[in-house]
Structure formats: C-alpha cells, structure tokens
Coordinates of N, CA and C in Angstrom, one line a residue:
X906 N 0.8 -1.2 0.0 CA 0.0 0.0 0.0 C 0.9 1.2 0.0
X907 N 0.6 2.2 -0.9 CA 1.5 3.4 -0.9 C 1.1 4.4 0.1
X908 N 2.1 5.3 0.4 CA 1.8 6.3 1.5 C 0.7 7.3 1.1
X909 N 0.5 7.5 -0.2 CA -0.5 8.5 -0.6 C -1.9 7.9 -0.3
X910 N -2.1 6.7 0.1 CA -3.4 6.1 0.4 C -3.6 6.2 1.9
X911 N -2.7 6.7 2.7 CA -2.8 6.8 4.1 C -2.9 8.3 4.4
X912 N -3.7 8.7 5.4 CA -3.7 10.0 5.9 C -2.5 10.3 6.7
X913 N -2.0 11.5 6.9 CA -0.8 11.8 7.6 C -0.8 11.2 9.0
X914 N 0.3 10.6 9.4 CA 0.4 10.1 10.8 C 1.9 10.2 11.1
X915 N 2.2 10.2 12.4 CA 3.6 10.2 12.8 C 4.4 8.9 12.5
X916 N 5.6 9.0 12.2 CA 6.5 7.8 12.0 C 6.6 7.1 13.4
X917 N 6.8 5.8 13.4 CA 6.9 5.1 14.6 C 7.8 5.7 15.7
X918 N 9.0 6.1 15.3 CA 9.9 6.7 16.2 C 9.4 8.1 16.8
X919 N 8.5 8.7 16.1 CA 8.0 10.0 16.5 C 6.7 9.9 17.4
X920 N 6.2 8.7 17.7 CA 5.1 8.5 18.5 C 5.5 8.8 20.0
X921 N 4.8 9.8 20.6 CA 5.2 10.3 21.9 C 4.2 9.7 23.0
X922 N 4.7 9.2 24.1 CA 3.9 8.6 25.1 C 2.9 9.6 25.7
X923 N 3.3 10.8 26.0 CA 2.4 11.8 26.5 C 1.2 12.1 25.6
X924 N 1.5 12.2 24.3 CA 0.5 12.4 23.3 C -0.4 11.3 23.2
X925 N 0.1 10.1 23.2 CA -0.8 8.9 23.1 C -1.7 8.8 24.4
X926 N -1.2 9.0 25.5 CA -2.0 9.0 26.7 C -3.0 10.1 26.8
X927 N -2.6 11.3 26.3 CA -3.6 12.4 26.2 C -4.7 12.0 25.2
X928 N -4.4 11.4 24.1 CA -5.4 11.1 23.1 C -6.3 10.0 23.7
X929 N -5.8 9.1 24.5 CA -6.7 8.0 25.1 C -7.3 8.4 26.4
X930 N -7.2 9.7 26.8 CA -7.8 10.2 28.0 C -9.2 10.5 27.9
X931 N -9.8 10.3 26.7 CA -11.2 10.6 26.5 C -12.0 9.3 26.4
X932 N -13.1 9.1 27.0 CA -13.9 7.9 27.0 C -14.3 7.4 25.6
X933 N -14.6 8.3 24.7 CA -15.0 7.9 23.4 C -13.8 7.4 22.7
X934 N -12.6 8.0 22.8 CA -11.4 7.4 22.2 C -11.0 6.1 22.8
X935 N -11.2 5.9 24.1 CA -10.9 4.6 24.7 C -11.9 3.6 24.1
X936 N -13.1 3.9 23.9 CA -14.1 3.0 23.3 C -13.6 2.6 21.8
X937 N -13.2 3.6 21.1 CA -12.6 3.4 19.8 C -11.4 2.4 19.8
X938 N -10.6 2.6 20.8 CA -9.4 1.8 21.0 C -9.8 0.3 21.2
X939 N -10.8 0.1 22.0 CA -11.3 -1.3 22.3 C -11.9 -1.9 21.0
X940 N -12.6 -1.0 20.2 CA -13.1 -1.5 19.0 C -12.0 -1.9 18.0
X941 N -11.0 -1.1 17.9 CA -9.9 -1.3 16.9 C -9.0 -2.4 17.4
X942 N -9.1 -2.8 18.6 CA -8.1 -3.8 19.1 C -8.3 -5.2 18.5
X943 N -9.3 -5.4 17.7 CA -9.5 -6.7 17.1 C -8.6 -6.9 15.9
X944 N -7.8 -5.9 15.5 CA -6.9 -6.0 14.5 C -7.4 -5.8 13.1
X945 N -8.7 -5.6 12.9 CA -9.3 -5.4 11.6 C -9.4 -3.9 11.3
X946 N -9.6 -3.7 10.0 CA -9.9 -2.3 9.6 C -11.4 -2.0 9.8
X947 N -11.7 -0.8 10.2 CA -13.0 -0.4 10.6 C -13.4 0.8 9.7
X948 N -14.6 0.8 9.2 CA -15.2 2.0 8.6 C -15.4 3.1 9.6
X949 N -15.6 4.3 9.1 CA -15.8 5.4 10.0 C -17.2 5.6 10.3
X950 N -18.1 4.7 10.0 CA -19.5 4.8 10.3 C -19.8 4.7 11.8
X951 N -20.3 5.8 12.4 CA -20.6 5.8 13.8 C -21.4 4.6 14.3
X952 N -22.4 4.2 13.4 CA -23.3 3.1 13.7 C -22.5 1.8 13.9
X953 N -21.5 1.5 13.0 CA -20.7 0.3 13.1 C -19.8 0.3 14.3
X954 N -19.5 1.5 14.8 CA -18.6 1.6 16.0 C -19.4 1.7 17.3
X955 N -20.7 1.6 17.2 CA -21.5 1.8 18.5 C -21.5 3.2 19.0
X956 N -21.4 4.2 18.1 CA -21.4 5.6 18.5 C -22.5 6.3 17.8
X957 N -23.7 5.7 17.7 CA -24.8 6.3 17.1 C -25.2 7.6 17.7
X958 N -25.0 7.8 19.0 CA -25.4 9.0 19.7 C -24.5 10.2 19.4
X959 N -23.4 10.0 18.7 CA -22.5 11.1 18.3 C -22.7 11.5 16.9
X960 N -22.5 12.8 16.6 CA -22.6 13.3 15.2 C -21.3 12.8 14.5
X961 N -21.5 12.6 13.2 CA -20.3 12.2 12.4 C -19.1 13.0 12.5
X962 N -19.3 14.4 12.6 CA -18.1 15.2 12.7 C -17.4 15.1 14.0
X963 N -18.2 14.7 15.1 CA -17.6 14.5 16.4 C -16.7 13.2 16.3
X964 N -17.3 12.1 15.7 CA -16.6 10.9 15.6 C -15.3 11.1 14.7
X965 N -15.4 11.9 13.7 CA -14.2 12.2 12.8 C -13.2 12.9 13.6
X966 N -13.6 13.8 14.5 CA -12.6 14.5 15.4 C -11.8 13.5 16.2
X967 N -12.6 12.6 16.9 CA -11.9 11.6 17.8 C -11.0 10.8 17.0
X968 N -11.4 10.4 15.8 CA -10.5 9.6 14.9 C -9.2 10.3 14.5
X969 N -9.4 11.6 14.2 CA -8.2 12.4 13.9 C -7.3 12.5 15.0
X970 N -7.8 12.7 16.2 CA -6.9 12.8 17.4 C -6.1 11.5 17.6
X971 N -6.8 10.4 17.4 CA -6.1 9.1 17.6 C -5.0 8.9 16.5
X972 N -5.3 9.3 15.2 CA -4.4 9.2 14.1 C -3.2 10.1 14.3
X973 N -3.4 11.3 14.7 CA -2.3 12.3 14.8 C -1.4 12.0 16.0
X974 N -2.0 11.2 17.0 CA -1.2 10.8 18.1 C -0.4 9.5 17.8
X975 N -0.7 8.9 16.7 CA 0.0 7.7 16.3 C -0.6 6.4 16.8
X976 N -1.8 6.5 17.3 CA -2.5 5.3 17.8 C -3.2 4.5 16.7
X977 N -3.7 5.2 15.7 CA -4.3 4.5 14.5 C -3.7 5.0 13.2
X978 N -4.1 4.2 12.2 CA -3.7 4.5 10.8 C -5.0 4.6 10.0
X979 N -5.1 5.5 9.1 CA -6.4 5.6 8.3 C -6.0 5.5 6.8
X980 N -6.7 4.5 6.2 CA -6.5 4.2 4.8 C -7.6 4.8 4.0
X981 N -7.3 5.5 2.9 CA -8.3 6.2 2.1 C -8.5 5.3 0.9
X982 N -9.8 5.0 0.6 CA -10.2 4.2 -0.5 C -11.4 5.0 -1.2
X983 N -11.1 5.9 -2.1 CA -12.1 6.7 -2.7 C -12.7 7.7 -1.7
X984 N -14.0 7.6 -1.5 CA -14.6 8.5 -0.5 C -14.6 7.8 0.9
X985 N -14.2 6.6 1.0 CA -14.3 5.9 2.2 C -12.9 6.0 3.0
X986 N -13.0 5.8 4.3 CA -11.9 5.8 5.2 C -12.0 4.5 6.0
X987 N -10.8 3.9 6.2 CA -10.8 2.7 7.0 C -9.7 2.8 8.1
X988 N -10.0 2.6 9.3 CA -9.1 2.9 10.4 C -8.7 1.5 11.0
X989 N -7.4 1.5 11.4 CA -6.9 0.3 12.1 C -5.9 0.8 13.2
X990 N -5.8 -0.1 14.2 CA -4.9 0.2 15.3 C -3.4 -0.1 14.8
X991 N -2.5 0.8 15.2 CA -1.1 0.6 14.9 C -0.4 -0.2 16.0
X992 N -1.0 -1.4 16.2 CA -0.5 -2.2 17.4 C 1.0 -2.5 17.3
X993 N 1.5 -2.9 16.2 CA 2.9 -3.3 16.1 C 3.8 -2.1 16.5
X994 N 3.4 -0.9 15.9 CA 4.2 0.3 16.2 C 4.2 0.7 17.7
X995 N 3.0 0.6 18.3 CA 2.8 1.0 19.7 C 3.5 -0.1 20.6
X996 N 3.3 -1.3 20.3 CA 4.0 -2.4 21.1 C 5.5 -2.3 21.0
X997 N 6.0 -1.9 19.9 CA 7.5 -1.8 19.8 C 8.0 -0.5 20.5
X998 N 7.2 0.5 20.5 CA 7.6 1.8 21.1 C 7.4 1.7 22.6
X999 N 6.2 1.2 23.1 CA 5.8 1.2 24.5 C 5.3 -0.2 24.9
X1000 N 6.3 -1.2 25.0 CA 5.9 -2.6 25.3 C 4.9 -2.7 26.5
X1001 N 3.8 -3.4 26.3 CA 2.8 -3.6 27.4 C 1.8 -2.6 27.6
X1002 N 2.0 -1.4 26.9 CA 1.0 -0.3 27.2 C -0.4 -0.6 26.7
X1003 N -0.5 -1.1 25.4 CA -1.8 -1.4 24.9 C -2.5 -2.5 25.7
X1004 N -1.7 -3.5 26.0 CA -2.3 -4.6 26.8 C -2.9 -4.1 28.2
X1005 N -2.1 -3.2 28.8 CA -2.6 -2.7 30.1 C -3.8 -1.8 29.9
X1006 N -3.8 -1.0 28.9 CA -5.0 -0.1 28.6 C -6.2 -0.9 28.2
X1007 N -6.1 -1.9 27.4 CA -7.2 -2.7 27.0 C -7.7 -3.6 28.1
X1008 N -6.8 -4.1 29.0 CA -7.3 -4.9 30.2 C -8.1 -4.0 31.1
X1009 N -7.8 -2.7 31.2 CA -8.5 -1.8 32.1 C -9.8 -1.2 31.5
X1010 N -9.9 -1.3 30.2 CA -11.0 -0.6 29.5 C -12.2 -1.6 29.5
X1011 N -13.4 -1.0 29.6 CA -14.6 -1.8 29.5 C -14.7 -2.3 28.1
X1012 N -15.3 -3.5 27.9 CA -15.5 -4.1 26.6 C -16.5 -3.2 25.8
X1013 N -16.2 -3.1 24.4 CA -17.1 -2.3 23.6 C -18.5 -3.0 23.5
X1014 N -19.5 -2.2 23.3 CA -20.8 -2.8 23.1 C -20.9 -3.4 21.7
X1015 N -21.5 -4.6 21.5 CA -21.6 -5.2 20.2 C -22.3 -4.2 19.2
X1016 N -21.8 -4.1 18.0 CA -22.5 -3.3 17.0 C -23.4 -4.2 16.2
X1017 N -24.4 -3.6 15.6 CA -25.3 -4.4 14.8 C -24.8 -4.6 13.4

C-alpha cells in the first residue's frame, strides 16, 4: 500500500507517550481503541462503531486525534476511510502499554 493512500500520521519513532496517553484520556477514544483492538480495519460509520449517539463530525474529530497521536492509521479508498490500530508500532515503542490499557477498559458494546 502506498503512502498516498494513508492520511498523515507520525512515524513510529515519533510517537510520543504523553501524546498517546492524552489522546486516550477521552472515554470515546478509549471506546474506539477497544473496537480497533480486534486487528481489523473499521469503517468510519458511527453506527458500526457503536457511537450512534454522536454526530459524524464528532466521531471524525476523535479519529483524527487518535491518528495524529500515532494510535491509529487511516487508509483512504475513494470516499471511504478505514481505520486500524497501529498495534505493532505501539507495542514496539511502548511494550505492554496497549495490553494494560485494553485490560483496564470496558469491553465495547456489540455493533449491529
């Protein structure tokens, strides 16, 4: 996959712990983290993420914060966006961090 198909994100060596923790300090973004932890790519549809109660622009904001912090990667396919967790990058940079955060987070509600 070429870089022009990905939205801008920090290089693995540029991912900063304080920025990651700040990004994950919001309950909605922690919910997104638990959804993305399955290792799959996810569409940006709030319904599929269990965030029906939020406006699309609010969900987009939360996704942007996670991407700019280096937590997620967003692939562009036409008008669609697909988000995935940068697990390998985060595990290499901060061993055990994701496991600890995911163990402490409530499980995501199942999406329809």
